[in-house]
Amino acid sequence: MGLGLEMSQAIQCSKVLVVGAGGIGCELLKNLVLTSFLNIHIVDLDTIDVSNLNRQFLFRRHHVGKSKAMVAKEAVMRFNQAVSIFAHHANIKDEQFGAAFFSQFDIVLNALDNVDARRHVNRLCLALDIPLIESGTEGYIGQTTTVRRGFTECFECQPKAASQTFAVCTIRNTPDQPVHCIVWAKYVLSMLFGPPDADNIMLDKDLGGESYLDGSGNFTESDFLSTQLYTGSPTEMANLIFKRYFTTDIEKAILIADRWVNRPAPIPLYFDELLKSHNEVSDCEKGLQDQHVPTVSECATAVIESLCRIYKERSHSIGSISFDKDDDLLMDCVAHLANLRMFVFHIPMQSRFHIKGIAGNIVHAIASTNAIAAGLIVLEAIKVISKEFGKCRTVWIGRCGPKLLLSQRLEEPNKSCFVCSKSKRLLAVNCDVMALTQLFKVCRDVFGMNTPSIDVVSHENFIGCEDDHGDSDYLSRALSDPGVRIVDGAVLVIDDLSQRLEIELLVQNRFDVEGFEVLQTNAVNNTAKKRPREESGHSDGMQTQL
């Protein structure tokens, strides 16, 4: 594509922020450098895992364990020595990447697989009026779109369906949710007892395909038939599997110090020590086994028993076993494996019932889909840099019909969006039941805020609450408490300075509501307005700083 002198100069002078150096990010960085974008910043928290190597082509085997952002920078600079790239091995939500950092860029390109981080970037770009190009892929489908304040839908204009896909690096290395551990446990079950599957994320293809269980009784690396080839006793096999996944692998993971800078390091488990602290489950607990949240020692004992039973009772099926949530033995094994991993990574353990309910499907990443998405991002970026915003399109990638790509005009902002259109929301809640700390949790979990600050404005009072790191006694009070006085008709103005976001909630006290409901409202009858803090050091009413 001939760009012309003027457009080429605009591209070379532009300053670009790329968020994410994974599947899409690797392809995107390569494309940007080859298109002569010369000023690029990359932000990515992840380190390179063996499972990345089959589709993230900037990385090689000797890069495993290193920062994706740093290695990607080194790789793409070989394509164009004139490029100036700054790599940041960090979380885009860190304080250092606030409004001042974002303000230096002409355009932001998202190559993220994390909805929470995508929302954060979306909000900062809207607040600072920086064009944002969003992207995502899932198997053979994907999309790219451009976001511009006041002209297009933002990332949050349409509700996002709960995703059933998870980043491979997160599952293998840094789980932080129960579902990550459950998915991991299913992969382990398939690796040990299932048919060969080249897409199993637990398979380290580069390492020779040796057996997990070699003749000496030691673990090496992976082979799908390892449990078939092992000649020892079921108990020995089960103990070796436990040692591999919960002792040896975790001890190795702890040595990668960069992963644990902003989160606690995992805890290796030693079966003999857990066995000493194991107590038999009572008959009452056995009767409610599905609802019982086990201890780590119970899980350790139970996972050995489950693995032994599979080896004994299903020996004729080893090599062809696939997970079925209605198969009690397989479900037990997955639940125990998942709970042990949750304990190792400081994630609250779950009941068997809960684990069974959230066991989900995996859609594998496809390198060619990532490459197509990355190419589309650069085409849209050129339009933005060239001030040809009217030519920007949302492009869908898929295999339905005669075309692989389907483009459409960008949608206008959704007037009901609380992020880009400042639409108000109604919070229906029992004010006598909900505590102030639970309200902060709503701000984080429902509205995706990082550091919410709640201003309560009514005709009677004005209370400012900075964050829930203060007096735990005060935070445990009900909303209707005289010291809090968040009651029917109160208006909550909630700020998050890290995202430059402000939303307004009208409180409706409802005794029939369990928990809370957040509803859309186009009009708020209460006319109370937020009193700006900048005008005075204190308010007319009571102000509590937490």
XYZ file of C-alpha atoms in Angstrom:
546
model
C 0.000 0.000 0.000
C 1.489 3.334 -1.087
C 1.172 5.759 1.809
C 2.530 8.931 0.237
C 5.073 11.325 1.703
C 2.713 13.271 3.967
C 1.114 10.157 5.438
C 4.488 8.462 5.909
C 5.780 11.467 7.830
C 2.678 11.515 10.030
C 3.164 7.819 10.828
C 6.850 8.258 11.632
C 6.153 11.215 13.936
C 3.231 9.615 15.784
C 3.625 8.189 19.270
C 1.917 4.839 19.847
C 1.069 2.873 22.992
C 0.640 -0.887 22.541
C -0.970 -2.657 25.502
C -0.264 -6.381 25.406
C 2.608 -8.319 23.812
C 0.953 -11.720 23.511
C -0.774 -13.412 20.574
C -2.093 -10.280 18.860
C 0.573 -8.022 20.361
C 3.525 -9.878 18.802
C 2.008 -9.650 15.326
C 1.005 -6.041 15.917
C 4.476 -4.897 16.990
C 6.042 -6.535 13.960
C 3.502 -4.837 11.669
C 3.993 -1.418 13.276
C 7.760 -1.519 12.897
C 7.537 -2.669 9.270
C 5.037 0.144 8.565
C 7.548 2.694 9.944
C 5.844 3.592 13.215
C 9.019 4.728 14.945
C 7.898 5.764 18.464
C 6.330 2.893 20.382
C 5.758 2.031 24.037
C 4.823 -1.550 25.004
C 3.223 -2.532 28.317
C 2.750 -6.171 29.331
C 2.877 -7.864 32.721
C 3.312 -11.450 31.492
C 6.407 -13.569 31.143
C 6.949 -16.018 28.285
C 5.727 -19.573 28.740
C 6.538 -22.643 26.638
C 2.889 -22.817 25.586
C 3.241 -19.397 23.874
C 5.847 -20.553 21.389
C 3.464 -22.141 18.870
C 1.758 -18.823 18.066
C 3.772 -15.915 19.495
C 6.538 -15.948 16.938
C 8.790 -13.271 18.402
C 9.683 -15.675 21.213
C 12.031 -18.688 21.279
C 12.705 -21.516 23.710
C 15.554 -19.662 25.451
C 13.188 -16.744 26.166
C 10.932 -18.796 28.477
C 10.514 -17.043 31.828
C 11.517 -13.622 30.477
C 9.364 -10.508 30.086
C 7.189 -10.547 26.966
C 7.484 -6.789 26.534
C 11.280 -6.780 26.817
C 11.840 -9.726 24.474
C 9.302 -8.434 21.938
C 11.143 -5.111 21.859
C 14.480 -6.824 21.165
C 12.949 -9.003 18.450
C 11.188 -6.291 16.438
C 14.116 -3.878 16.615
C 15.983 -6.283 14.352
C 13.432 -5.473 11.635
C 14.072 -1.723 11.808
C 17.047 -0.242 13.653
C 15.574 3.273 13.398
C 12.642 2.501 15.658
C 12.526 3.814 19.239
C 10.770 1.335 21.537
C 10.245 1.533 25.295
C 9.215 -1.741 26.937
C 7.465 -1.821 30.330
C 7.211 -5.132 32.193
C 4.292 -4.032 34.347
C 0.531 -3.943 34.812
C -1.188 -1.249 32.723
C -3.328 -0.498 35.799
C -0.264 0.447 37.866
C -0.110 4.003 39.178
C 2.799 4.899 36.894
C 0.526 4.501 33.845
C -1.985 7.162 34.810
C -3.309 10.142 32.884
C 0.101 11.829 32.604
C 1.570 8.733 30.959
C -1.333 8.232 28.527
C -1.400 11.911 27.528
C 1.844 11.639 25.555
C 0.368 9.270 22.935
C -1.425 10.007 19.663
C -3.139 6.613 19.616
C -3.519 3.550 21.872
C -3.699 0.009 20.467
C -5.190 -2.671 22.718
C -4.001 -6.264 22.301
C -5.345 -7.530 25.622
C -7.132 -10.706 26.674
C -8.253 -9.259 30.009
C -11.631 -7.506 30.219
C -10.729 -5.643 33.403
C -7.597 -4.115 31.849
C -9.475 -3.309 28.633
C -12.072 -1.376 30.605
C -9.332 0.543 32.380
C -7.621 1.547 29.119
C -10.992 2.413 27.548
C -11.827 4.805 30.391
C -8.498 6.615 30.350
C -8.585 7.037 26.561
C -12.115 8.463 26.755
C -11.184 10.850 29.550
C -8.128 12.126 27.662
C -9.744 12.026 24.190
C -7.104 9.669 22.772
C -8.211 7.409 19.879
C -8.246 3.747 20.892
C -8.267 0.712 18.610
C -9.726 -2.344 20.315
C -9.199 -5.937 19.222
C -9.875 -9.475 20.301
C -9.862 -13.027 18.966
C -11.374 -16.323 20.051
C -10.408 -19.314 17.973
C -11.287 -18.569 14.348
C -13.326 -15.449 15.105
C -12.275 -11.958 16.103
C -12.863 -8.250 15.657
C -11.231 -4.846 15.576
C -12.922 -1.510 16.176
C -12.003 2.114 16.782
C -13.127 4.115 19.816
C -13.245 7.906 19.839
C -14.920 10.022 22.494
C -18.206 11.534 21.394
C -18.216 9.807 18.002
C -18.320 6.040 18.558
C -19.344 3.357 20.975
C -16.796 2.716 23.669
C -15.685 -0.704 24.879
C -18.372 -0.666 27.578
C -21.333 0.584 25.530
C -22.521 -2.974 24.979
C -22.653 -5.530 27.818
C -19.978 -8.176 27.516
C -21.018 -11.810 27.695
C -19.169 -13.802 30.315
C -16.113 -15.173 28.563
C -15.359 -18.881 28.576
C -11.815 -18.408 27.277
C -8.780 -17.808 29.442
C -5.224 -16.714 28.817
C -2.924 -19.734 28.628
C -0.195 -17.961 30.611
C -2.651 -17.218 33.392
C -3.830 -20.821 33.608
C -0.329 -22.277 33.611
C 1.580 -19.709 35.637
C -0.407 -17.053 37.490
C -3.994 -18.100 38.254
C -5.957 -15.626 40.333
C -9.508 -16.988 40.080
C -11.039 -20.383 40.904
C -12.008 -20.893 37.250
C -8.342 -20.691 36.196
C -7.528 -23.572 38.546
C -10.519 -25.612 37.389
C -9.512 -25.266 33.740
C -5.941 -26.206 34.681
C -7.178 -29.326 36.499
C -9.153 -30.438 33.431
C -6.059 -30.086 31.268
C -4.004 -32.111 33.751
C -6.632 -34.866 33.775
C -6.580 -34.950 29.975
C -2.781 -34.978 29.907
C -2.561 -37.910 32.292
C -5.430 -40.086 31.125
C -6.795 -38.683 27.867
C -6.036 -39.142 24.171
C -3.182 -37.267 22.459
C -4.093 -33.611 21.993
C -1.567 -31.278 20.403
C -3.503 -28.283 21.772
C -3.282 -29.307 25.417
C -1.643 -26.325 27.123
C 0.187 -28.630 29.550
C 2.164 -30.185 26.679
C 5.675 -28.747 26.353
C 6.235 -29.646 22.715
C 9.803 -28.382 22.576
C 11.148 -30.692 25.227
C 11.345 -33.984 23.406
C 8.012 -35.592 24.250
C 9.539 -37.681 27.022
C 7.382 -39.432 29.570
C 6.224 -37.814 32.796
C 7.071 -41.045 34.552
C 10.317 -42.581 33.358
C 11.789 -45.946 34.273
C 13.578 -44.552 37.294
C 10.334 -43.354 38.824
C 11.161 -39.700 38.219
C 9.196 -37.072 36.341
C 10.698 -35.693 33.169
C 8.459 -34.041 30.579
C 5.218 -34.837 28.891
C 3.813 -37.705 26.940
C 0.075 -38.301 26.810
C 0.528 -42.033 27.444
C 2.696 -41.635 30.537
C 0.239 -43.300 32.885
C -0.127 -46.212 30.488
C 3.634 -46.727 30.294
C 4.274 -46.518 34.028
C 4.864 -49.924 35.613
C 4.834 -48.983 39.290
C 1.936 -49.215 41.721
C -1.077 -46.872 41.497
C -0.107 -45.288 44.822
C 3.437 -44.586 43.646
C 2.089 -43.071 40.440
C -0.365 -40.862 42.319
C 2.346 -39.627 44.675
C 4.658 -38.813 41.763
C 1.896 -36.832 40.067
C 1.255 -34.922 43.302
C 4.963 -34.182 43.728
C 5.315 -32.988 40.127
C 2.423 -30.517 40.104
C 2.299 -29.300 43.698
C 5.915 -29.521 44.852
C 8.502 -29.531 42.041
C 6.678 -27.230 39.616
C 5.825 -24.757 42.369
C 9.382 -24.697 43.734
C 10.572 -23.833 40.221
C 7.884 -21.169 39.791
C 8.949 -19.393 42.989
C 12.399 -18.836 41.474
C 10.897 -16.569 38.771
C 10.910 -13.586 41.113
C 9.422 -11.064 38.641
C 6.078 -12.842 38.763
C 5.668 -12.267 42.472
C 6.543 -8.580 42.788
C 2.911 -7.498 43.100
C 1.349 -10.714 44.370
C 2.243 -13.391 46.929
C 4.416 -16.239 45.706
C 2.795 -19.687 45.534
C 3.209 -22.212 48.335
C 4.675 -25.646 47.485
C 2.893 -28.593 49.076
C 4.584 -31.609 50.665
C 2.320 -34.621 50.938
C 3.953 -36.175 54.015
C 3.482 -32.954 55.979
C -0.150 -32.628 54.893
C -0.803 -36.230 55.859
C 0.239 -35.485 59.444
C -2.420 -32.776 59.755
C -5.175 -34.756 58.041
C -8.355 -35.452 60.006
C -11.114 -37.785 58.888
C -14.215 -36.074 57.512
C -17.211 -36.484 59.810
C -20.284 -38.448 58.732
C -22.243 -35.191 58.719
C -19.751 -33.590 56.333
C -19.751 -36.673 54.108
C -23.500 -36.349 53.789
C -23.080 -32.800 52.515
C -19.914 -33.483 50.520
C -20.994 -31.404 47.520
C -21.421 -28.296 49.694
C -18.395 -28.924 51.913
C -15.300 -26.769 51.323
C -12.448 -29.167 52.110
C -9.182 -28.434 53.876
C -5.917 -28.689 51.986
C -5.022 -31.934 53.783
C -8.400 -33.438 52.859
C -7.814 -32.493 49.224
C -4.298 -33.928 49.220
C -5.500 -37.278 50.551
C -8.543 -37.282 48.268
C -6.590 -36.497 45.102
C -4.258 -39.453 45.748
C -7.296 -41.683 46.262
C -8.973 -40.399 43.090
C -5.862 -40.901 40.954
C -5.399 -44.416 42.322
C -9.024 -45.274 41.602
C -8.767 -44.057 38.017
C -5.613 -46.120 37.539
C -7.229 -49.234 39.053
C -10.846 -48.986 37.893
C -10.311 -47.381 34.474
C -6.995 -48.977 33.469
C -8.537 -50.293 30.236
C -9.625 -46.730 29.313
C -6.409 -44.857 30.098
C -5.418 -43.016 26.958
C -9.016 -42.335 25.943
C -10.584 -40.820 29.065
C -12.226 -37.414 28.627
C -13.693 -35.200 31.330
C -17.393 -35.528 32.043
C -18.816 -33.465 34.877
C -21.415 -36.177 35.481
C -18.743 -38.839 35.999
C -18.325 -38.675 39.769
C -14.810 -40.126 39.846
C -13.454 -37.719 37.213
C -15.340 -34.807 38.761
C -13.852 -35.629 42.172
C -10.351 -35.754 40.720
C -10.722 -32.397 38.952
C -12.257 -30.781 42.046
C -9.409 -31.935 44.307
C -6.689 -30.945 41.817
C -8.304 -27.531 41.363
C -8.658 -26.910 45.096
C -5.028 -27.795 45.769
C -3.955 -25.340 43.082
C -6.221 -22.676 44.586
C -4.540 -23.168 47.948
C -1.075 -22.979 46.380
C -1.903 -19.631 44.717
C -3.779 -18.093 47.680
C -7.209 -18.382 46.035
C -10.199 -19.288 48.255
C -10.980 -22.987 47.923
C -14.416 -24.005 46.673
C -17.014 -26.697 47.277
C -17.360 -29.557 44.806
C -20.805 -28.203 43.900
C -19.369 -24.800 42.996
C -16.480 -26.280 41.015
C -18.847 -28.485 39.036
C -20.992 -25.463 38.215
C -18.186 -23.329 36.760
C -16.234 -25.960 34.844
C -16.155 -24.385 31.340
C -14.954 -24.913 27.811
C -11.717 -23.685 26.257
C -11.378 -22.090 22.822
C -7.791 -22.372 21.617
C -5.940 -19.352 20.236
C -5.248 -19.482 16.489
C -2.090 -17.777 15.205
C -3.593 -16.878 11.824
C -6.593 -15.160 13.455
C -4.238 -13.109 15.618
C -2.239 -12.133 12.531
C -5.363 -10.986 10.673
C -6.501 -8.914 13.668
C -3.061 -7.310 13.997
C -3.062 -6.351 10.318
C -6.501 -4.772 10.646
C -5.379 -2.775 13.692
C -2.536 -1.197 11.719
C -4.843 -0.336 8.806
C -7.218 1.418 11.209
C -4.317 3.143 12.968
C -3.132 4.592 9.648
C -6.614 6.057 9.061
C -6.614 7.644 12.518
C -3.102 9.092 12.194
C -4.007 10.428 8.722
C -7.068 12.236 10.145
C -9.368 10.079 8.000
C -11.507 8.994 10.916
C -14.639 8.750 8.775
C -13.096 5.798 6.958
C -12.613 3.753 10.136
C -14.661 0.578 10.421
C -15.481 -2.225 12.791
C -14.245 -5.417 11.129
C -15.417 -8.904 12.089
C -13.255 -11.947 11.416
C -15.042 -15.269 10.917
C -15.587 -18.328 8.748
C -19.330 -17.942 8.170
C -20.525 -17.287 4.626
C -18.361 -16.590 1.574
C -16.236 -13.901 3.262
C -13.657 -14.090 6.010
C -14.020 -10.390 6.858
C -17.146 -8.328 7.373
C -16.898 -4.562 7.927
C -19.492 -2.117 9.204
C -19.669 1.558 10.080
C -18.765 2.499 13.612
C -21.742 2.698 15.956
C -22.595 5.936 17.740
C -22.203 6.131 21.536
C -24.826 4.250 23.504
C -26.798 6.903 25.394
C -27.314 4.412 28.216
C -23.572 3.842 28.748
C -22.480 5.053 32.187
C -18.866 5.387 31.010
C -18.945 7.474 27.826
C -22.471 8.947 28.037
C -22.502 9.505 31.817
C -25.830 7.701 32.102
C -27.090 7.496 35.678
C -27.831 4.230 37.442
C -30.285 3.243 40.152
C -28.974 1.097 43.009
C -31.796 -0.950 44.530
C -30.661 -2.271 47.884
C -31.816 -2.979 51.420
C -30.029 -0.146 53.225
C -30.486 -1.886 56.583
C -28.570 -4.954 55.372
C -25.802 -3.823 53.015
C -22.603 -2.632 54.713
C -20.417 0.206 53.486
C -17.613 -2.235 52.681
C -20.031 -4.158 50.427
C -20.805 -0.942 48.580
C -17.105 -0.527 47.807
C -17.130 -4.105 46.508
C -20.014 -3.201 44.161
C -17.935 -0.293 42.840
C -15.090 -2.653 42.043
C -16.930 -5.754 40.851
C -19.855 -4.174 38.982
C -18.355 -0.898 37.771
C -14.759 -2.082 37.404
C -13.213 0.670 39.516
C -9.742 0.465 41.022
C -9.805 3.063 43.824
C -13.398 4.236 44.278
C -14.196 7.380 46.242
C -17.831 7.658 47.310
C -19.488 11.022 47.899
C -22.938 10.768 49.452
C -25.111 13.775 48.683
C -28.601 14.293 50.032
C -30.609 17.128 51.471
C -29.417 16.120 54.933
C -25.759 15.277 54.673
C -22.611 15.033 52.599
C -20.132 12.264 53.309
C -16.905 11.580 51.430
C -15.369 8.106 51.661
C -12.003 7.744 49.937
C -11.468 3.998 49.938
C -12.094 0.949 52.063
C -8.667 0.796 53.674
C -9.714 2.691 56.762
C -11.548 1.951 59.992
C -12.950 -1.569 59.660
C -15.579 -0.839 62.311
C -16.938 2.083 60.318
C -16.852 0.130 57.060
C -18.858 -2.705 58.605
C -21.786 -0.392 59.393
C -25.031 -0.697 57.448
C -25.782 1.979 54.865
C -28.708 3.204 56.954
C -26.529 3.619 60.058
C -26.802 7.180 61.479
C -23.068 7.621 60.937
C -23.354 6.733 57.244
C -26.924 7.682 56.299
C -27.067 6.270 52.794
C -30.844 6.017 52.634
C -33.659 6.029 50.114
C -33.256 8.932 47.673
C -29.582 9.595 48.413
C -27.344 10.307 45.440
C -23.931 8.635 45.319
C -21.285 10.292 43.183
C -18.459 7.798 42.758
C -15.044 8.852 41.471
C -12.044 6.819 40.397
C -9.149 9.180 39.760
C -6.986 6.377 38.347
C -9.495 6.028 35.491
C -10.760 9.632 35.386
C -14.244 8.150 35.792
C -17.259 9.541 37.652
C -20.638 7.840 37.888
C -23.828 8.810 39.689
C -26.128 6.384 41.516
C -29.573 7.035 42.935
C -30.249 4.840 45.974
C -33.615 3.111 46.237
C -34.262 1.329 49.532
C -35.972 -1.989 48.802
C -36.745 -4.562 51.480
C -37.567 -7.218 48.868
C -34.065 -7.191 47.324
C -31.550 -9.863 48.253
C -28.102 -8.371 47.785
C -28.518 -5.516 45.306
C -29.688 -4.609 41.818
C -28.167 -2.006 39.509
C -30.762 -0.628 37.108
C -30.659 1.896 34.306
C -32.470 5.164 34.853
C -32.791 8.063 32.434
C -33.899 10.568 34.997
C -32.999 11.146 38.604
C -35.560 13.137 40.527
C -33.201 13.995 43.320
C -31.617 17.302 42.357
C -28.780 17.222 44.862
C -25.441 17.805 43.181
C -21.938 16.911 44.166
C -20.114 19.706 45.963
C -16.652 20.086 44.475
C -13.825 19.387 46.908
C -11.616 21.927 45.192
C -13.761 24.842 46.424
C -13.100 24.317 50.112
C -11.224 22.115 52.488
C -14.385 20.864 54.159
C -18.069 20.420 53.463
C -21.121 22.016 55.027
C -22.151 18.711 56.499
C -20.245 15.768 57.901
C -17.274 14.444 55.978
C -15.469 11.235 56.804
C -12.122 10.476 55.187
C -11.157 6.816 55.240
